Short mmCIF file of N, CA, C and O and ligand atoms in Angstrom, two decimals:
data_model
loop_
_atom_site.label_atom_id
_atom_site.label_comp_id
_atom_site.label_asym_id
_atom_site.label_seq_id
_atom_site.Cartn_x
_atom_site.Cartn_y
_atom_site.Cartn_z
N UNK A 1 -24.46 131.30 81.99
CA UNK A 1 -25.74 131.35 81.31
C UNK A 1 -26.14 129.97 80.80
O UNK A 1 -25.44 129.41 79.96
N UNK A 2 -27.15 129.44 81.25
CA UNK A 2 -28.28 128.75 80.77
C UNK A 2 -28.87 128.42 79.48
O UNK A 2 -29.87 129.13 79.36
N UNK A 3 -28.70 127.57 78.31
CA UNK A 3 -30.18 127.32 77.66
C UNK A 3 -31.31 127.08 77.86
O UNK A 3 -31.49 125.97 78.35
N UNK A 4 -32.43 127.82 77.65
CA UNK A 4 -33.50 127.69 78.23
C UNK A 4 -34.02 126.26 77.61
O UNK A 4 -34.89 125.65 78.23
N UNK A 5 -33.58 125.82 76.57
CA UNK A 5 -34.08 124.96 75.65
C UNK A 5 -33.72 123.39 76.06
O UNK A 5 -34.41 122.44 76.42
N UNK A 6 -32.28 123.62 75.82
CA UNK A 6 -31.73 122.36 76.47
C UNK A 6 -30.88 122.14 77.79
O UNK A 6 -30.46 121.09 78.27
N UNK A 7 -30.77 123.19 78.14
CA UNK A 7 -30.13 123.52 79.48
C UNK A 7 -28.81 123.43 80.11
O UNK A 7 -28.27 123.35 81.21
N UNK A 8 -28.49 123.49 78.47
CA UNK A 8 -26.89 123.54 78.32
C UNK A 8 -26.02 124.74 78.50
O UNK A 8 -26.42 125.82 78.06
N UNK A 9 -24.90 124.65 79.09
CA UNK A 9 -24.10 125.86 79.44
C UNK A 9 -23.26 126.65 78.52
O UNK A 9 -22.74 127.73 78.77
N UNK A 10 -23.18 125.84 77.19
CA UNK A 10 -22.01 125.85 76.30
C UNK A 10 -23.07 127.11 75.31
O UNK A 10 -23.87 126.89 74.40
N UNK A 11 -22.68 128.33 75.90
CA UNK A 11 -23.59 129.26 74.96
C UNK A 11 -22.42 130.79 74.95
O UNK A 11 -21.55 131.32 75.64
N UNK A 12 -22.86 130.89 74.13
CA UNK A 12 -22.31 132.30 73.56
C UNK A 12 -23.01 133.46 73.22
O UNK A 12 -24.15 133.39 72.76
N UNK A 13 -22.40 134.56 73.40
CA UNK A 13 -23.21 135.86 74.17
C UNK A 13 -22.52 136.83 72.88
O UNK A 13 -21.32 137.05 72.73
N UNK A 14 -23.01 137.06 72.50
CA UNK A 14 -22.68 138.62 71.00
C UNK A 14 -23.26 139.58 71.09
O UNK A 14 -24.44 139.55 71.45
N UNK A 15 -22.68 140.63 70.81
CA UNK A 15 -23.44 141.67 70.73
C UNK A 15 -23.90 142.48 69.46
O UNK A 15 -22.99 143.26 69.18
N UNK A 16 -24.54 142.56 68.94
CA UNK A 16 -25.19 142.94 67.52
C UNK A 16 -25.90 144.34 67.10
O UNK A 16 -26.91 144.96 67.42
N UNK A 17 -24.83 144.49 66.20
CA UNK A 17 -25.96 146.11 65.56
C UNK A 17 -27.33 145.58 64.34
O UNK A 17 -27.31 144.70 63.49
N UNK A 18 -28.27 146.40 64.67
CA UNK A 18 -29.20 145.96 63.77
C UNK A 18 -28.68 147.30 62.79
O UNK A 18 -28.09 148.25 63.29
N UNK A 19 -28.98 147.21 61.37
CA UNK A 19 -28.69 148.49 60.51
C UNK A 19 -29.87 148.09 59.97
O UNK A 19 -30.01 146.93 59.58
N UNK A 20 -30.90 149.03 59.88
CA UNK A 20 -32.09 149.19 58.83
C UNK A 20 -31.49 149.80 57.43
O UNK A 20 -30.98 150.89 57.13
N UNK A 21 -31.76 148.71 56.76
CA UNK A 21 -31.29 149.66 55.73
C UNK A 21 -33.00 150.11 54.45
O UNK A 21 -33.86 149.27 54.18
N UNK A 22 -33.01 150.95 54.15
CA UNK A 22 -34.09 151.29 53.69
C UNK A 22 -33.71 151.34 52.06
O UNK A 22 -32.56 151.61 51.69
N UNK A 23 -34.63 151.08 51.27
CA UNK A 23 -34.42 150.85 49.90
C UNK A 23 -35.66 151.93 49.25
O UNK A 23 -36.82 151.60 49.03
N UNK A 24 -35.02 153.41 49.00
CA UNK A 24 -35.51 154.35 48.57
C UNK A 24 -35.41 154.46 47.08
O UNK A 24 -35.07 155.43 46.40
N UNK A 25 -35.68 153.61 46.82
CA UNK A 25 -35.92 153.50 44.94
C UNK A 25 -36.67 153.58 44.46
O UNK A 25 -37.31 152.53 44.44
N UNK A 26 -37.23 154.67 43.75
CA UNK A 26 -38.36 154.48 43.06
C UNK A 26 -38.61 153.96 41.57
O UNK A 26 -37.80 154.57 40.86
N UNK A 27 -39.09 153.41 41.07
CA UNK A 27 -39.19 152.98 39.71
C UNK A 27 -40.48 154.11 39.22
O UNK A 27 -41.31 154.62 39.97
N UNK A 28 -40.30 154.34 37.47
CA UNK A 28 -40.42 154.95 36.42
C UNK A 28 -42.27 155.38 36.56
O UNK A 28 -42.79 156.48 36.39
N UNK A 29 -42.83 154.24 36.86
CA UNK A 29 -44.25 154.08 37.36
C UNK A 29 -44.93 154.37 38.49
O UNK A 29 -46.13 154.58 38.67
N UNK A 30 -43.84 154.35 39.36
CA UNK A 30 -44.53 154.80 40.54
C UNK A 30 -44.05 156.56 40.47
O UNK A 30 -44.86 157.30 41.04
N UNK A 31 -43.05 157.12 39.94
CA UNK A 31 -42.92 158.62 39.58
C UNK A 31 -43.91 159.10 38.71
O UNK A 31 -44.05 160.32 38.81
N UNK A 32 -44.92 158.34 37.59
CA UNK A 32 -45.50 158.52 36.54
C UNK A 32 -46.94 158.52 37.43
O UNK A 32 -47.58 159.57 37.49
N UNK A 33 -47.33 157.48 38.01
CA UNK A 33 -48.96 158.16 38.88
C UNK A 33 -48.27 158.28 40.24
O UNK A 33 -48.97 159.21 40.63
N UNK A 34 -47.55 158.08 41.13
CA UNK A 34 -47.63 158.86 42.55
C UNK A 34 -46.71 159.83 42.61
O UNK A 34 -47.15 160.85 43.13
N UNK A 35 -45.34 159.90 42.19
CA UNK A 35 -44.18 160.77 42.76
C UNK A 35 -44.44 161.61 42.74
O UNK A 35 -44.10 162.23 43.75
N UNK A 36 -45.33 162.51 41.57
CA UNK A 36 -45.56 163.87 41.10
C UNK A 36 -46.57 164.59 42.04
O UNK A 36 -46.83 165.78 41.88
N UNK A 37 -47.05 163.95 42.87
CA UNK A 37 -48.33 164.44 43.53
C UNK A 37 -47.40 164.44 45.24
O UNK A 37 -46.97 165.32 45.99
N UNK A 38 -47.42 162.68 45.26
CA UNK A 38 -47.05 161.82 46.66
C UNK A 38 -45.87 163.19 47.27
O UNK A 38 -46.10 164.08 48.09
N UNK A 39 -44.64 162.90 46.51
CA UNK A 39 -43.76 163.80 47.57
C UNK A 39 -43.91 165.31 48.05
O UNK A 39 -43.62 165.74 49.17
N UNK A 40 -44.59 166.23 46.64
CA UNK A 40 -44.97 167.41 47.71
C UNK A 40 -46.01 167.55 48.37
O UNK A 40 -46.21 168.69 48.80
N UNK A 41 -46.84 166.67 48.62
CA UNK A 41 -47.67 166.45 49.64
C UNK A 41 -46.78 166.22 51.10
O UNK A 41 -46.71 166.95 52.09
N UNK A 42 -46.16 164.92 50.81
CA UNK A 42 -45.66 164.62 51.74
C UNK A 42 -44.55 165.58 52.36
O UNK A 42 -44.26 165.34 53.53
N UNK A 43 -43.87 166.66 51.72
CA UNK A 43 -43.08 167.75 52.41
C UNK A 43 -44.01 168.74 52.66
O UNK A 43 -43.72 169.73 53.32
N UNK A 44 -45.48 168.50 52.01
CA UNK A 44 -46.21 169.89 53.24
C UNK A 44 -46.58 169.18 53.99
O UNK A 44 -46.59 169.73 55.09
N UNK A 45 -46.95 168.14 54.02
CA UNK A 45 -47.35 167.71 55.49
C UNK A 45 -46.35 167.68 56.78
O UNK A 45 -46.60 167.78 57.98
N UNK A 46 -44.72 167.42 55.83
CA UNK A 46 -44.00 167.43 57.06
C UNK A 46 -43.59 168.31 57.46
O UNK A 46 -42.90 168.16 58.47
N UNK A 47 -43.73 169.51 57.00
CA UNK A 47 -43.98 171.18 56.98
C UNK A 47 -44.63 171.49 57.79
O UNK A 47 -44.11 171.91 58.82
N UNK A 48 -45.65 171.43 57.69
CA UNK A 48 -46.85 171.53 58.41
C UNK A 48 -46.78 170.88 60.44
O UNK A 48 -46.90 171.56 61.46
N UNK A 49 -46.58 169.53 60.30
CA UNK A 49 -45.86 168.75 61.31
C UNK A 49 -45.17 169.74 62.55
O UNK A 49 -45.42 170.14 63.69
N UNK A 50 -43.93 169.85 61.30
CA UNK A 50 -42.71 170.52 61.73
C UNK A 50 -43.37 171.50 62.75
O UNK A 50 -43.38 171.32 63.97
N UNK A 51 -44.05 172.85 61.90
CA UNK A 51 -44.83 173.63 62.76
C UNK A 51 -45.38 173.58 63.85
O UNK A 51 -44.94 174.04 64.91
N UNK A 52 -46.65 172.84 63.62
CA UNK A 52 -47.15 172.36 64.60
C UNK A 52 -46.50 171.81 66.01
O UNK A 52 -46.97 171.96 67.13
N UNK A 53 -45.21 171.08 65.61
CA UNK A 53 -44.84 170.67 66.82
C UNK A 53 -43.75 171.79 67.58
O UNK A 53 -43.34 171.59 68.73
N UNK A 54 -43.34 173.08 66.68
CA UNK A 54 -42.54 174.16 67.22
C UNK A 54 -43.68 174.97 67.94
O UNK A 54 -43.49 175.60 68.99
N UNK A 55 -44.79 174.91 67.33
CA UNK A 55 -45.88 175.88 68.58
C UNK A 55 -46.66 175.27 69.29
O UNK A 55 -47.11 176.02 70.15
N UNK A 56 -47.06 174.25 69.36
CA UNK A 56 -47.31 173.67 70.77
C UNK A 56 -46.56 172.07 71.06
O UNK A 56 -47.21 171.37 71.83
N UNK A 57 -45.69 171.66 70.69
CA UNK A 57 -45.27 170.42 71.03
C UNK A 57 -43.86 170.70 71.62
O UNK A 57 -43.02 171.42 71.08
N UNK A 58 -43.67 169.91 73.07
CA UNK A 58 -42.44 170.06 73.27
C UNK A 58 -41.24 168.93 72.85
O UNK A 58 -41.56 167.83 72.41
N UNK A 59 -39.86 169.32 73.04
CA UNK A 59 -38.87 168.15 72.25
C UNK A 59 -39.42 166.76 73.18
O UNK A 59 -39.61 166.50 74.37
N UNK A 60 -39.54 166.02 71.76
CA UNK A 60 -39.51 164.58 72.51
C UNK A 60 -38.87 164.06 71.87
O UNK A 60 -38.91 164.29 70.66
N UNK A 61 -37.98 163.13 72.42
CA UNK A 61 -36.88 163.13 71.52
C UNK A 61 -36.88 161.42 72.07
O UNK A 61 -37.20 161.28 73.25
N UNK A 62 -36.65 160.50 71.50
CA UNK A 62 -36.82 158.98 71.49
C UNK A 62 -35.39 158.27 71.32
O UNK A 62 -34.99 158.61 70.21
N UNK A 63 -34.55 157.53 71.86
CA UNK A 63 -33.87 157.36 71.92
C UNK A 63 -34.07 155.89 71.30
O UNK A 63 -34.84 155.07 71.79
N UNK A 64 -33.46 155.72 70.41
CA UNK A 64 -33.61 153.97 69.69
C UNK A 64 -32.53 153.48 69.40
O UNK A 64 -31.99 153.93 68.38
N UNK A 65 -31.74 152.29 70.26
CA UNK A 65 -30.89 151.96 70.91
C UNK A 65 -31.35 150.38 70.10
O UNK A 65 -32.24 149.60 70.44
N UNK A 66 -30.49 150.29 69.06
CA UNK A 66 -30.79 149.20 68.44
C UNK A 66 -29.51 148.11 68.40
O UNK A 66 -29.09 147.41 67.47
N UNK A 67 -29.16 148.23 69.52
CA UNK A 67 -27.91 147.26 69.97
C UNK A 67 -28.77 146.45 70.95
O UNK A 67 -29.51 146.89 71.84
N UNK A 68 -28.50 145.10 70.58
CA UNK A 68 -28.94 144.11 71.37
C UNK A 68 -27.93 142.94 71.25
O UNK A 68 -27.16 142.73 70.32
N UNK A 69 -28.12 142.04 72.68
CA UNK A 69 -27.73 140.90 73.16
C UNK A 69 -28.25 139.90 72.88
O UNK A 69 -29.21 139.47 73.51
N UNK A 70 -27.65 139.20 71.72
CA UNK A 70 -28.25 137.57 71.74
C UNK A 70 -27.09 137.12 71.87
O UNK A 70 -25.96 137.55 71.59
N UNK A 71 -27.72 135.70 72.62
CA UNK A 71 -27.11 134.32 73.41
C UNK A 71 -27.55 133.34 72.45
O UNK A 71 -28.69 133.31 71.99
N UNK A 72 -26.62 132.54 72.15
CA UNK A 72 -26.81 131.68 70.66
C UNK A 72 -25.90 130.28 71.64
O UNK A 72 -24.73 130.18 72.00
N UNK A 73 -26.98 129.47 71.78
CA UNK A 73 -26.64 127.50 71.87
C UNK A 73 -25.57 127.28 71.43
O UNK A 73 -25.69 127.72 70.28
N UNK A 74 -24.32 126.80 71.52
CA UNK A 74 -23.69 126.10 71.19
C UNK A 74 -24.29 124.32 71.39
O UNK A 74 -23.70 123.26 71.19
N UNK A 75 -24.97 124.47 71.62
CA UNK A 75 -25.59 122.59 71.65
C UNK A 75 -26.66 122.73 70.94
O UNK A 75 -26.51 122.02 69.94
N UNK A 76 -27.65 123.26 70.91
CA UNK A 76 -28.83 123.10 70.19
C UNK A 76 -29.44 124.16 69.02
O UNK A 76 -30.43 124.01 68.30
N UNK A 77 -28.29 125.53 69.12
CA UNK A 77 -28.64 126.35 68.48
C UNK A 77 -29.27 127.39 68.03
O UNK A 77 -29.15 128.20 67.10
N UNK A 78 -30.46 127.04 69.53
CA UNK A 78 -31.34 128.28 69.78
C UNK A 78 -30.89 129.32 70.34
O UNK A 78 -30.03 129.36 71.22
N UNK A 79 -31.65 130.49 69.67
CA UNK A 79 -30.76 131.69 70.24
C UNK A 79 -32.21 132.42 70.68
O UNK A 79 -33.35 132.15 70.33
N UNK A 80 -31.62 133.61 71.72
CA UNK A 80 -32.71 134.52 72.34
C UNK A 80 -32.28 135.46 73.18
O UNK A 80 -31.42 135.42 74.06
N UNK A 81 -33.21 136.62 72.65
CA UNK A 81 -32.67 138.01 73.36
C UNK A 81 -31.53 138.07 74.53
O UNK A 81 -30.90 137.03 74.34
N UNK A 82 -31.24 138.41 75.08
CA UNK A 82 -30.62 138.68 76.75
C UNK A 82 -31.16 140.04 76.96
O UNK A 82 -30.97 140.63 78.02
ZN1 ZN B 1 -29.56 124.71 73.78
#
């Protein structure tokens, strides 16, 4: 393998998990004007959803494959997908 950058050979190939990590915290204010309303809305809607997609939607099911290949320069440092 190639740098595209400098066109050096001296590169290294890893393989990497991405982890989303999501930060579900709510603070005191946002429970005081949205939480009280926001979340059971938001479980009838996904209620609702749910339904909807058991009587006319078929499984679609998405596969998200968040393992990827980066190639990282040992000469110049640039790195990029594979
Ligand atoms: Zn390079």
């Amino acid at each position: 393998m190639k740098c595209p950058k400098c066109k050096s050979t001296n590169v290294k190939v890893q393989t990497i998990n991405e982890v989303e990590l999501k930060n579900d915290h709510h603070g005191i204010l946002w429970w005081l004007f949205i939480g009280w309303w926001w979340v059971p809305v938001k479980w009838i809607h996904f209620t609702m959803l749910a339904l909807i997609f058991k009587l006319f939607g078929r499984k679609k099911q998405k596969a998200v494959n968040r393992r990827r290949t980066v190639a990282t320069c040992q000469n110049c440092g640039h790195s990029w997908n594979v």
